[in-house]
Amino acid sequence: MHKPGFEFIRMQTNLMNLTRKTFGLLLIGLLGACSPKKAAESAEEVTGTQTERVAIVSKILSNHSLLPGPLVDGNFLQEKTGDGNMGPSDIASFCAVKVDPANLPAWRAALKPLESNNTPPKLVMPKKAQSWWLTAAEFGGLEFFSSKDLTGRVNGWLGVAPDGRIFIYSFTM
């Protein structure tokens, strides 16, 4: 025969075990929900014929100020990390344009000095290699200016090569 208190103790022990298991599963579920997930990544690139690219890139760059001269060619890539749901997304833009070397003095005259927060400029490469983006060797030969007037962003740089190529990198944080 069982003692009357024994059944109560057994029920209490079973209840405690069930509570412990439930709490453990709940904790595992919460930790799983809080574990960092890889941020969504996307990229938008300007494509098309040279004439189409020039028209689109000219429009993108002239949103914030007039261009100091016409473009001969243009390439543009924007990489976005994050979906904007749990805070803002980070954006990095890579732009390479070609201007007539005879127009470089007009471009240089219209550009502003590089901000101190962007000094020294750092070479950044797109996540997926682009044939039109500069190499590490070319980076060292650039003359740097602020990219703010053409991009609207305070972070980044604009580099002018002697042959009329202009590289623009800007990003958000």
PDB file of C-alpha atoms in Angstrom:
ATOM      1  CA  MET A   1       0.000   0.000   0.000  1.00  0.00           C
ATOM      2  CA  HIS A   2       1.065   3.534  -0.747  1.00  0.00           C
ATOM      3  CA  LYS A   3       1.175   6.212   1.764  1.00  0.00           C
ATOM      4  CA  PRO A   4      -1.241   9.109   0.960  1.00  0.00           C
ATOM      5  CA  GLY A   5       1.582  11.714   0.724  1.00  0.00           C
ATOM      6  CA  PHE A   6       3.657   9.606  -1.660  1.00  0.00           C
ATOM      7  CA  GLU A   7       1.259  10.124  -4.611  1.00  0.00           C
ATOM      8  CA  PHE A   8       1.303  13.904  -4.041  1.00  0.00           C
ATOM      9  CA  ILE A   9       5.128  13.947  -4.033  1.00  0.00           C
ATOM     10  CA  ARG A  10       5.234  11.882  -7.237  1.00  0.00           C
ATOM     11  CA  MET A  11       2.778  14.249  -8.968  1.00  0.00           C
ATOM     12  CA  GLN A  12       4.774  17.253  -7.775  1.00  0.00           C
ATOM     13  CA  THR A  13       8.017  15.690  -9.105  1.00  0.00           C
ATOM     14  CA  ASN A  14       6.387  14.976 -12.486  1.00  0.00           C
ATOM     15  CA  LEU A  15       5.090  18.535 -12.649  1.00  0.00           C
ATOM     16  CA  MET A  16       8.544  19.916 -11.837  1.00  0.00           C
ATOM     17  CA  ASN A  17      10.143  17.725 -14.555  1.00  0.00           C
ATOM     18  CA  LEU A  18       7.517  18.860 -17.073  1.00  0.00           C
ATOM     19  CA  THR A  19       8.090  22.509 -16.110  1.00  0.00           C
ATOM     20  CA  ARG A  20      11.849  22.103 -16.437  1.00  0.00           C
ATOM     21  CA  LYS A  21      11.518  20.497 -19.895  1.00  0.00           C
ATOM     22  CA  THR A  22       9.069  23.161 -21.044  1.00  0.00           C
ATOM     23  CA  PHE A  23      11.350  25.929 -19.789  1.00  0.00           C
ATOM     24  CA  GLY A  24      14.333  24.301 -21.524  1.00  0.00           C
ATOM     25  CA  LEU A  25      12.480  24.073 -24.845  1.00  0.00           C
ATOM     26  CA  LEU A  26      11.306  27.668 -24.480  1.00  0.00           C
ATOM     27  CA  LEU A  27      14.870  28.798 -23.748  1.00  0.00           C
ATOM     28  CA  ILE A  28      16.226  26.918 -26.781  1.00  0.00           C
ATOM     29  CA  GLY A  29      13.527  28.497 -28.953  1.00  0.00           C
ATOM     30  CA  LEU A  30      14.304  31.984 -27.682  1.00  0.00           C
ATOM     31  CA  LEU A  31      18.033  31.542 -28.171  1.00  0.00           C
ATOM     32  CA  GLY A  32      17.415  30.276 -31.695  1.00  0.00           C
ATOM     33  CA  ALA A  33      15.263  33.307 -32.489  1.00  0.00           C
ATOM     34  CA  CYS A  34      17.937  35.661 -31.160  1.00  0.00           C
ATOM     35  CA  SER A  35      20.856  34.061 -32.930  1.00  0.00           C
ATOM     36  CA  PRO A  36      22.299  36.365 -35.590  1.00  0.00           C
ATOM     37  CA  LYS A  37      21.166  35.637 -39.109  1.00  0.00           C
ATOM     38  CA  LYS A  38      23.138  36.597 -42.160  1.00  0.00           C
ATOM     39  CA  ALA A  39      21.920  39.961 -43.387  1.00  0.00           C
ATOM     40  CA  ALA A  40      20.166  40.043 -46.729  1.00  0.00           C
ATOM     41  CA  GLU A  41      22.436  41.204 -49.525  1.00  0.00           C
ATOM     42  CA  SER A  42      21.528  42.595 -52.916  1.00  0.00           C
ATOM     43  CA  ALA A  43      23.216  44.468 -55.743  1.00  0.00           C
ATOM     44  CA  GLU A  44      21.968  46.771 -58.485  1.00  0.00           C
ATOM     45  CA  GLU A  45      24.141  47.458 -61.503  1.00  0.00           C
ATOM     46  CA  VAL A  46      23.661  49.862 -64.372  1.00  0.00           C
ATOM     47  CA  THR A  47      23.870  47.862 -67.579  1.00  0.00           C
ATOM     48  CA  GLY A  48      23.141  48.456 -71.242  1.00  0.00           C
ATOM     49  CA  THR A  49      24.932  50.089 -74.128  1.00  0.00           C
ATOM     50  CA  GLN A  50      27.539  52.761 -73.505  1.00  0.00           C
ATOM     51  CA  THR A  51      24.989  55.455 -74.425  1.00  0.00           C
ATOM     52  CA  GLU A  52      22.400  53.979 -72.034  1.00  0.00           C
ATOM     53  CA  ARG A  53      24.928  53.671 -69.203  1.00  0.00           C
ATOM     54  CA  VAL A  54      26.123  57.259 -69.708  1.00  0.00           C
ATOM     55  CA  ALA A  55      22.537  58.550 -69.544  1.00  0.00           C
ATOM     56  CA  ILE A  56      21.703  56.612 -66.351  1.00  0.00           C
ATOM     57  CA  VAL A  57      24.990  57.295 -64.540  1.00  0.00           C
ATOM     58  CA  SER A  58      24.808  60.999 -65.492  1.00  0.00           C
ATOM     59  CA  LYS A  59      21.328  61.153 -63.987  1.00  0.00           C
ATOM     60  CA  ILE A  60      22.452  59.380 -60.783  1.00  0.00           C
ATOM     61  CA  LEU A  61      25.444  61.697 -60.294  1.00  0.00           C
ATOM     62  CA  SER A  62      23.574  64.897 -61.178  1.00  0.00           C
ATOM     63  CA  ASN A  63      20.912  64.301 -58.494  1.00  0.00           C
ATOM     64  CA  HIS A  64      23.004  66.295 -56.013  1.00  0.00           C
ATOM     65  CA  SER A  65      24.855  68.800 -58.217  1.00  0.00           C
ATOM     66  CA  LEU A  66      25.539  69.606 -61.837  1.00  0.00           C
ATOM     67  CA  LEU A  67      28.247  67.579 -63.498  1.00  0.00           C
ATOM     68  CA  PRO A  68      31.355  69.638 -64.363  1.00  0.00           C
ATOM     69  CA  GLY A  69      31.354  68.134 -67.857  1.00  0.00           C
ATOM     70  CA  PRO A  70      29.893  65.368 -70.016  1.00  0.00           C
ATOM     71  CA  LEU A  71      30.637  61.691 -69.467  1.00  0.00           C
ATOM     72  CA  VAL A  72      32.138  59.545 -72.213  1.00  0.00           C
ATOM     73  CA  ASP A  73      31.310  56.277 -70.394  1.00  0.00           C
ATOM     74  CA  GLY A  74      29.899  55.252 -67.040  1.00  0.00           C
ATOM     75  CA  ASN A  75      29.489  52.229 -64.811  1.00  0.00           C
ATOM     76  CA  PHE A  76      27.663  52.001 -61.511  1.00  0.00           C
ATOM     77  CA  LEU A  77      27.081  49.294 -58.910  1.00  0.00           C
ATOM     78  CA  GLN A  78      25.264  49.620 -55.600  1.00  0.00           C
ATOM     79  CA  GLU A  79      25.541  46.883 -52.956  1.00  0.00           C
ATOM     80  CA  LYS A  80      23.016  46.743 -50.136  1.00  0.00           C
ATOM     81  CA  THR A  81      23.404  44.772 -46.911  1.00  0.00           C
ATOM     82  CA  GLY A  82      20.241  44.399 -44.837  1.00  0.00           C
ATOM     83  CA  ASP A  83      16.565  44.484 -45.694  1.00  0.00           C
ATOM     84  CA  GLY A  84      15.682  47.646 -43.770  1.00  0.00           C
ATOM     85  CA  ASN A  85      13.344  45.776 -41.403  1.00  0.00           C
ATOM     86  CA  MET A  86      15.505  45.621 -38.272  1.00  0.00           C
ATOM     87  CA  GLY A  87      17.233  48.950 -38.746  1.00  0.00           C
ATOM     88  CA  PRO A  88      18.642  50.683 -41.787  1.00  0.00           C
ATOM     89  CA  SER A  89      20.504  48.888 -44.541  1.00  0.00           C
ATOM     90  CA  ASP A  90      24.154  49.606 -45.296  1.00  0.00           C
ATOM     91  CA  ILE A  91      24.840  50.720 -48.849  1.00  0.00           C
ATOM     92  CA  ALA A  92      28.118  50.850 -50.780  1.00  0.00           C
ATOM     93  CA  SER A  93      28.241  52.449 -54.228  1.00  0.00           C
ATOM     94  CA  PHE A  94      30.968  51.991 -56.806  1.00  0.00           C
ATOM     95  CA  CYS A  95      31.048  54.253 -59.844  1.00  0.00           C
ATOM     96  CA  ALA A  96      33.580  54.589 -62.645  1.00  0.00           C
ATOM     97  CA  VAL A  97      33.187  57.240 -65.285  1.00  0.00           C
ATOM     98  CA  LYS A  98      35.317  58.298 -68.202  1.00  0.00           C
ATOM     99  CA  VAL A  99      35.578  61.930 -69.253  1.00  0.00           C
ATOM    100  CA  ASP A 100      37.592  63.564 -71.995  1.00  0.00           C
ATOM    101  CA  PRO A 101      41.039  64.230 -70.464  1.00  0.00           C
ATOM    102  CA  ALA A 102      40.782  67.803 -71.835  1.00  0.00           C
ATOM    103  CA  ASN A 103      37.826  68.300 -69.412  1.00  0.00           C
ATOM    104  CA  LEU A 104      39.762  67.181 -66.307  1.00  0.00           C
ATOM    105  CA  PRO A 105      40.675  70.781 -65.304  1.00  0.00           C
ATOM    106  CA  ALA A 106      36.952  71.660 -65.163  1.00  0.00           C
ATOM    107  CA  TRP A 107      36.266  68.574 -63.048  1.00  0.00           C
ATOM    108  CA  ARG A 108      39.157  69.297 -60.668  1.00  0.00           C
ATOM    109  CA  ALA A 109      38.037  72.935 -60.286  1.00  0.00           C
ATOM    110  CA  ALA A 110      34.492  71.861 -59.353  1.00  0.00           C
ATOM    111  CA  LEU A 111      35.543  69.194 -56.837  1.00  0.00           C
ATOM    112  CA  LYS A 112      36.164  69.834 -53.140  1.00  0.00           C
ATOM    113  CA  PRO A 113      39.010  68.494 -50.982  1.00  0.00           C
ATOM    114  CA  LEU A 114      38.650  65.110 -49.328  1.00  0.00           C
ATOM    115  CA  GLU A 115      37.131  65.342 -45.826  1.00  0.00           C
ATOM    116  CA  SER A 116      39.324  64.423 -42.852  1.00  0.00           C
ATOM    117  CA  ASN A 117      37.045  61.497 -41.918  1.00  0.00           C
ATOM    118  CA  ASN A 118      37.893  59.922 -45.302  1.00  0.00           C
ATOM    119  CA  THR A 119      41.643  60.454 -44.987  1.00  0.00           C
ATOM    120  CA  PRO A 120      43.575  58.472 -45.900  1.00  0.00           C
ATOM    121  CA  PRO A 121      41.292  56.987 -48.561  1.00  0.00           C
ATOM    122  CA  LYS A 122      41.042  53.221 -48.500  1.00  0.00           C
ATOM    123  CA  LEU A 123      40.740  50.949 -51.498  1.00  0.00           C
ATOM    124  CA  VAL A 124      37.467  49.041 -51.375  1.00  0.00           C
ATOM    125  CA  MET A 125      36.479  46.408 -53.894  1.00  0.00           C
ATOM    126  CA  PRO A 126      32.951  45.329 -54.858  1.00  0.00           C
ATOM    127  CA  LYS A 127      31.966  41.922 -53.476  1.00  0.00           C
ATOM    128  CA  LYS A 128      31.793  40.597 -57.027  1.00  0.00           C
ATOM    129  CA  ALA A 129      34.764  41.709 -59.141  1.00  0.00           C
ATOM    130  CA  GLN A 130      33.939  44.284 -61.816  1.00  0.00           C
ATOM    131  CA  SER A 131      36.201  44.699 -64.858  1.00  0.00           C
ATOM    132  CA  TRP A 132      35.585  48.461 -64.873  1.00  0.00           C
ATOM    133  CA  TRP A 133      36.611  49.034 -61.218  1.00  0.00           C
ATOM    134  CA  LEU A 134      40.164  50.076 -60.428  1.00  0.00           C
ATOM    135  CA  THR A 135      43.034  47.848 -59.333  1.00  0.00           C
ATOM    136  CA  ALA A 136      45.268  48.290 -56.298  1.00  0.00           C
ATOM    137  CA  ALA A 137      48.065  49.565 -58.568  1.00  0.00           C
ATOM    138  CA  GLU A 138      45.771  52.195 -60.137  1.00  0.00           C
ATOM    139  CA  PHE A 139      44.509  53.304 -56.714  1.00  0.00           C
ATOM    140  CA  GLY A 140      47.941  54.638 -55.751  1.00  0.00           C
ATOM    141  CA  GLY A 141      48.003  56.954 -58.779  1.00  0.00           C
ATOM    142  CA  LEU A 142      44.690  58.705 -58.099  1.00  0.00           C
ATOM    143  CA  GLU A 143      44.214  62.312 -57.034  1.00  0.00           C
ATOM    144  CA  PHE A 144      41.522  62.283 -54.307  1.00  0.00           C
ATOM    145  CA  PHE A 145      38.582  64.604 -53.714  1.00  0.00           C
ATOM    146  CA  SER A 146      35.314  64.582 -51.788  1.00  0.00           C
ATOM    147  CA  SER A 147      32.524  62.472 -53.256  1.00  0.00           C
ATOM    148  CA  LYS A 148      29.799  64.312 -51.313  1.00  0.00           C
ATOM    149  CA  ASP A 149      28.686  66.732 -54.041  1.00  0.00           C
ATOM    150  CA  LEU A 150      28.107  63.908 -56.527  1.00  0.00           C
ATOM    151  CA  THR A 151      26.792  61.229 -54.164  1.00  0.00           C
ATOM    152  CA  GLY A 152      25.171  63.167 -51.317  1.00  0.00           C
ATOM    153  CA  ARG A 153      27.120  60.995 -48.872  1.00  0.00           C
ATOM    154  CA  VAL A 154      29.801  62.178 -46.458  1.00  0.00           C
ATOM    155  CA  ASN A 155      31.577  58.793 -46.447  1.00  0.00           C
ATOM    156  CA  GLY A 156      33.763  57.921 -49.398  1.00  0.00           C
ATOM    157  CA  TRP A 157      36.100  59.415 -51.947  1.00  0.00           C
ATOM    158  CA  LEU A 158      36.414  60.418 -55.567  1.00  0.00           C
ATOM    159  CA  GLY A 159      39.660  59.572 -57.349  1.00  0.00           C
ATOM    160  CA  VAL A 160      40.802  61.153 -60.614  1.00  0.00           C
ATOM    161  CA  ALA A 161      43.217  59.285 -62.880  1.00  0.00           C
ATOM    162  CA  PRO A 162      45.344  61.262 -65.369  1.00  0.00           C
ATOM    163  CA  ASP A 163      43.754  59.453 -68.349  1.00  0.00           C
ATOM    164  CA  GLY A 164      40.246  60.844 -67.676  1.00  0.00           C
ATOM    165  CA  ARG A 165      38.869  57.991 -65.586  1.00  0.00           C
ATOM    166  CA  ILE A 166      37.134  59.003 -62.358  1.00  0.00           C
ATOM    167  CA  PHE A 167      36.327  56.485 -59.640  1.00  0.00           C
ATOM    168  CA  ILE A 168      33.768  57.202 -56.959  1.00  0.00           C
ATOM    169  CA  TYR A 169      33.225  55.132 -53.814  1.00  0.00           C
ATOM    170  CA  SER A 170      30.622  56.091 -51.219  1.00  0.00           C
ATOM    171  CA  PHE A 171      28.889  54.264 -48.408  1.00  0.00           C
ATOM    172  CA  THR A 172      26.409  54.570 -45.557  1.00  0.00           C
ATOM    173  CA  MET A 173      26.913  53.375 -42.013  1.00  0.00           C
TER     174      MET A 173
END
